[in-house]
C-alpha positions as a printed Julia matrix, in Angstrom:
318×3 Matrix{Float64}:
  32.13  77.85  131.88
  30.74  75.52  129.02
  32.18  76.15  125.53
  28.59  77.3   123.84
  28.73  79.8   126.21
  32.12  81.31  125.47
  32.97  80.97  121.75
  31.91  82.76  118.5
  28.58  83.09  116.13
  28.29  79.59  114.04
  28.4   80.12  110.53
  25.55  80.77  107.73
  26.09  77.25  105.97
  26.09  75.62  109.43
  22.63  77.62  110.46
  21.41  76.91  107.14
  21.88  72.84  107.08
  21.17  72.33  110.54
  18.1   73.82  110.24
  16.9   72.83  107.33
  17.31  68.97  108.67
  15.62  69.81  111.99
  12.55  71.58  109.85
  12.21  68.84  107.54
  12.08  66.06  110.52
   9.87  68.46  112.59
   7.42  68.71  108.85
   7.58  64.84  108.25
   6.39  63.97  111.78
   3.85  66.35  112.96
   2.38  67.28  109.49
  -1.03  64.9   110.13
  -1.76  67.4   113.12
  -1.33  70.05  111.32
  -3.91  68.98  108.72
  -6.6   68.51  111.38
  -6.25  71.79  112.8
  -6.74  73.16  109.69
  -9.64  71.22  108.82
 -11.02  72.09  112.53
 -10.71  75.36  111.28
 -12.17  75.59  108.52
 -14.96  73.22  109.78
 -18.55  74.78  110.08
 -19.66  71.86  112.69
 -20.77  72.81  116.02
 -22.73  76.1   114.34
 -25.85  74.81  114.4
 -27.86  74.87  117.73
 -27.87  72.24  120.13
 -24.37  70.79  118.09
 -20.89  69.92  119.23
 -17.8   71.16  117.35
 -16.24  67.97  116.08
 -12.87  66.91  117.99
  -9.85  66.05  116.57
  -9.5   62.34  116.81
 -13.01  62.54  114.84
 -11.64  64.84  112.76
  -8.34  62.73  112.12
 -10.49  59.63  111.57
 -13.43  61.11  108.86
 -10.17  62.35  106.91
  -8.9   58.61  106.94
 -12.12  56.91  106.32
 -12.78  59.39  103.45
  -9.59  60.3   102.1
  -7.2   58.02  102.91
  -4.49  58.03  105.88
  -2.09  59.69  102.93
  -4.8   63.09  103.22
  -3.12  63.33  106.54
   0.04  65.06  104.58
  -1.43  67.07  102.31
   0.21  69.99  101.39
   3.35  68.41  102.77
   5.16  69.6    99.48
   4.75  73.28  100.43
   5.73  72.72  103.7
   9.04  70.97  102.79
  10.26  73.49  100.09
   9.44  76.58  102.68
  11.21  74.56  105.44
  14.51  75.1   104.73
  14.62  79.29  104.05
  12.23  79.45  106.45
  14.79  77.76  109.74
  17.3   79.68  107.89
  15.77  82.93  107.96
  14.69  82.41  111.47
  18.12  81.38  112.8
  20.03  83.9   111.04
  17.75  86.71  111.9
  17.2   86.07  115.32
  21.45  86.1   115.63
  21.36  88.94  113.75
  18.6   91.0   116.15
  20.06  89.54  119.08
  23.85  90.93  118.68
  22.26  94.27  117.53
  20.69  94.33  120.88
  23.18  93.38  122.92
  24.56  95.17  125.31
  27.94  96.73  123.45
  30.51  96.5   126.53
  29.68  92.66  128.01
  28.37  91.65  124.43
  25.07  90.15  126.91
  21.39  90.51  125.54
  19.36  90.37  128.38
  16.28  88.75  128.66
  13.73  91.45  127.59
  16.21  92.1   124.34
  15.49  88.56  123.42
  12.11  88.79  123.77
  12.22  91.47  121.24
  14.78  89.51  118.79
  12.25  86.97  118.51
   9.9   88.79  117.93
  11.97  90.55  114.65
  12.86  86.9   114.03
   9.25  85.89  114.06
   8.24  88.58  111.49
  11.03  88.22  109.08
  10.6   84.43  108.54
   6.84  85.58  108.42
   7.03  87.61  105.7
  10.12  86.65  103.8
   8.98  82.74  103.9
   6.14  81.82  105.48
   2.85  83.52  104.44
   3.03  82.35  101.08
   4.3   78.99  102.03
   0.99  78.88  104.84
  -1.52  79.56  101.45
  -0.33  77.53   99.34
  -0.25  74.67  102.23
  -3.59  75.72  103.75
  -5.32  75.62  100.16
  -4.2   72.3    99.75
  -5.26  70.85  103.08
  -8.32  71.97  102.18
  -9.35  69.97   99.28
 -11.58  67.23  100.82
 -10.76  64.96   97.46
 -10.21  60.86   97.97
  -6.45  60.19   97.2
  -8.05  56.64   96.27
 -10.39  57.59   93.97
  -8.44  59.2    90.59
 -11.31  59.98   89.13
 -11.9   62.5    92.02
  -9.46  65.68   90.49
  -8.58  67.9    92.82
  -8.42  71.53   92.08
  -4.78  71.9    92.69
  -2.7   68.82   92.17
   0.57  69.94   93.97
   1.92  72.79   95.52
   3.79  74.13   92.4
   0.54  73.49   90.39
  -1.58  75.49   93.33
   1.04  78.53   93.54
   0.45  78.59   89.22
  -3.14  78.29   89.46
  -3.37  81.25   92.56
  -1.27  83.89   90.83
  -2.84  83.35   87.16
  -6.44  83.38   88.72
  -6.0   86.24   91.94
  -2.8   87.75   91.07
   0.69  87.5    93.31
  -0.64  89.13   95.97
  -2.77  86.9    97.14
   0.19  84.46   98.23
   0.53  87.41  100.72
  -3.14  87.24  101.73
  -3.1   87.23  105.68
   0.52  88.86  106.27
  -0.52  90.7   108.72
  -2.0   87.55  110.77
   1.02  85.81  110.34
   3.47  87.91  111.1
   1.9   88.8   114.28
   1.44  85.14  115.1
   4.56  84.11  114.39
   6.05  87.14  115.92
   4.56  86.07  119.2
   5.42  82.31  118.73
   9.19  83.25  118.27
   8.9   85.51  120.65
   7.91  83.25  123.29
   9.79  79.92  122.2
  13.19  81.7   122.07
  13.14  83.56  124.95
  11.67  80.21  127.38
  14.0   78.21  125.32
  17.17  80.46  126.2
  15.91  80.94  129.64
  15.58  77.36  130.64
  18.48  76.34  128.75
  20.76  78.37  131.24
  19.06  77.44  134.1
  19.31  73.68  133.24
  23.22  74.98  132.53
  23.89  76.32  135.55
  22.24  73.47  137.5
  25.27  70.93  135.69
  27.77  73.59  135.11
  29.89  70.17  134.1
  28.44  69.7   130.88
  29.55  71.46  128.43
  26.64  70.13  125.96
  22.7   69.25  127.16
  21.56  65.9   126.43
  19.41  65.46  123.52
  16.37  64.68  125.74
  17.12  68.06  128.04
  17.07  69.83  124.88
  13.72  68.41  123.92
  11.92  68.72  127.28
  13.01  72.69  127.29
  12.14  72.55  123.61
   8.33  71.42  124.35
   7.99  73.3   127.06
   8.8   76.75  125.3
   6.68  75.33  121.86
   3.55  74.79  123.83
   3.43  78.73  125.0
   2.76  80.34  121.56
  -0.1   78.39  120.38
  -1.86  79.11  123.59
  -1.81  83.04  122.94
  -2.4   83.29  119.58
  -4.73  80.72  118.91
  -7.92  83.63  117.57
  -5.46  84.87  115.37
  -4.51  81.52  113.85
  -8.07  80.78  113.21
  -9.02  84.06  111.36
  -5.67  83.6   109.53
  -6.54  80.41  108.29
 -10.1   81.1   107.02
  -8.55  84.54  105.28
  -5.99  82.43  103.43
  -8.33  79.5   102.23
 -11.08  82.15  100.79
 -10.68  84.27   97.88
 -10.93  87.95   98.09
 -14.03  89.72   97.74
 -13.61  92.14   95.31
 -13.36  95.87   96.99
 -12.91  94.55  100.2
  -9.5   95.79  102.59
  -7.43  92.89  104.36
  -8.33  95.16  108.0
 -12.23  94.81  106.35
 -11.82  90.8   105.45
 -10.13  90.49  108.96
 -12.8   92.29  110.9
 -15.78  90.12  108.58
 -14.24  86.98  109.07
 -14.17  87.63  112.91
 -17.52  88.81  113.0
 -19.12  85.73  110.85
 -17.28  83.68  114.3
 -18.29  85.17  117.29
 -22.04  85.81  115.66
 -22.16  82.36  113.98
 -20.15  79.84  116.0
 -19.6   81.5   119.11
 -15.97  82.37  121.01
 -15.32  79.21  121.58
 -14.19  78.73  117.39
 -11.57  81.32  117.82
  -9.97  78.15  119.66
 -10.98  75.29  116.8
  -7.93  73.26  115.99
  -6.74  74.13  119.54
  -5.75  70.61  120.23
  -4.1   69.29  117.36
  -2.16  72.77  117.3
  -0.15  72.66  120.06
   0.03  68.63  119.66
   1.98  69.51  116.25
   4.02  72.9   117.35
   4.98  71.67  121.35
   6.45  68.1   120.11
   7.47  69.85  116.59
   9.31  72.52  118.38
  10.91  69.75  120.95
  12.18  68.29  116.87
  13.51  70.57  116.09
  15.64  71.42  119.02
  17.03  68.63  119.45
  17.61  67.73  116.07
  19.01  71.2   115.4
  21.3   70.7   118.33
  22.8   67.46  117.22
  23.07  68.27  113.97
  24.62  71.64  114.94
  27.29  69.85  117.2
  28.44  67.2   115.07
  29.11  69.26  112.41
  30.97  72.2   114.64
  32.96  68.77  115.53
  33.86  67.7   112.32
  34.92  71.56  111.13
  37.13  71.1   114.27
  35.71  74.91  115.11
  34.77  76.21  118.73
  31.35  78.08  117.66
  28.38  78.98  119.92
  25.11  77.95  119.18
  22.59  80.82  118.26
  20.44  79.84  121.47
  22.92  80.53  123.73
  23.91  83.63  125.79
């Protein structure tokens, strides 16, 4: 029986450092994808008749040619100081959810209980972290301004700038605009990457029952795999999500009315196919971002149980 198996719950500070590094490595290295799917998004191309949507190597390149190769990490800034509550909130929640449904005599969750605890996990971080930290980001992305050009201002100049300029000109609430959205999309992505992850990580245990620790590239493999499944199912409401968050309110209008306009403006407009813009670069930024942050999380999680000289479990294990 391997020791992450057996011993106790790491601690908060561990949860909270680990993660933090493995969401700051996953933001630095896949945030250029994550700009393209957002401009995909937010991209009208392809609407007119007889058009093509444009793809996201085309995408990656006009933002180069036009803005730079630095446009590519826009909004970076949000991104990094959301990165750290948000692993933290996701870790710790997901432990938390996960021992209040396990089973109270063998201390087990089984696999349908995880499902759920990911789930919880997915809307905590979602509402305590990200949704706020996703407008802010998404606002910037979307400034088509020349970083090479300073006489070309943008409207927000950084992310602390942008979350001034959004609460003094549509109130507090509007950091919150799409909370809905995002908690059910990151509800499902949790969901679905935490219980695959778990699920191949014992079967890959039980297949070398003589390690007592994966192998940094096991840990990625099972951590692309399991990324790659929540983009997939969620991708429609990513899409409305990220055109409700970039627009400002119209005035009388319900988030459930906003929603169902937004939609409507897509199917009519741009067909069913846009409810999958940004597809591509999507899961090419969360598969290999979640594979990151695995691994990272896992090494960093490992050396520091070593150094504290403790026998703790890690939060992904049964």
């Amino acid at each position: 029986m391997s020791r992450s198996r057996d011993a106790k719950p790491a601690s908060f500070a561990i949860q909270l450092t680990a993660g933090g590094m493995a969401g700051a490595m996953e933001a630095l290295v896949c945030q250029p994808l994550d700009t393209i799917k957002v401009r995909m998004q937010l991209s009208r191309s392809g609407s007119a008749p007889g058009t093509k949507p444009r793809g996201f190597l085309a995408t990656g390149l006009m933002i180069c040619r036009r803005e730079t190769p630095l446009a590519l990490y826009k909004g970076l800034g949000a991104v990094l100081a959301g990165i750290v509550p948000k692993m933290a909130t996701r870790f710790a929640s997901f432990e938390t959810y996960k021992r209040w449904l396990a089973n109270p005599e063998t201390g087990k969750t089984n696999v349908w209980n995880i499902f759920l605890a990911g789930l919880g996990a997915g809307t905590t971080e979602a509402v305590v972290v990200v949704t706020p930290m996703e407008v802010v980001k998404i606002r910037l992305q979307a400034q088509q301004h020349s970083l090479a050009d300073p006489l070309e201002a943008p409207r927000y100049r950084n992310a602390g700038h942008a979350v001034y300029a959004i609460v003094r000109e549509e109130g507090f609430g509007a950091l919150y605009r799409g909370v809905s959205l995002t908690a059910l999309r990151q509800a499902t992505n949790q969901g679905a990457n935490f219980t695959a992850y778990q699920e191949l990580k014992k079967w890959l245990q039980n297949m070398q029952p003589e390690r007592t620790e994966l192998p940094s590239y096991q840990t990625m493999f099972i951590g692309l795999i399991s990324g790659a499944m929540g983009p997939f199912s969620n991708a429609p409401i990513d899409t409305i999500k990220t055109r409700l968050q970039k627009s400002e309110a119209p005035p009388g209008a319900s988030a459930f009315e906003r929603i169902r306009m937004i939609a409507s403006e897509l199917w009519r407009k741009e067909g069913a196919r846009a409810f999958y813009k940004g597809i591509t670069p999507r899961v090419l930024r969360v598969a290999p971002g979640q594979a990151v942050v695995f691994a990272v999380y896992e090494r960093v999680r490992t050396v520091m149980e070593n150094m504290k000289g403790s026998s703790e479990e890690k939060p992904y294990a049964e």
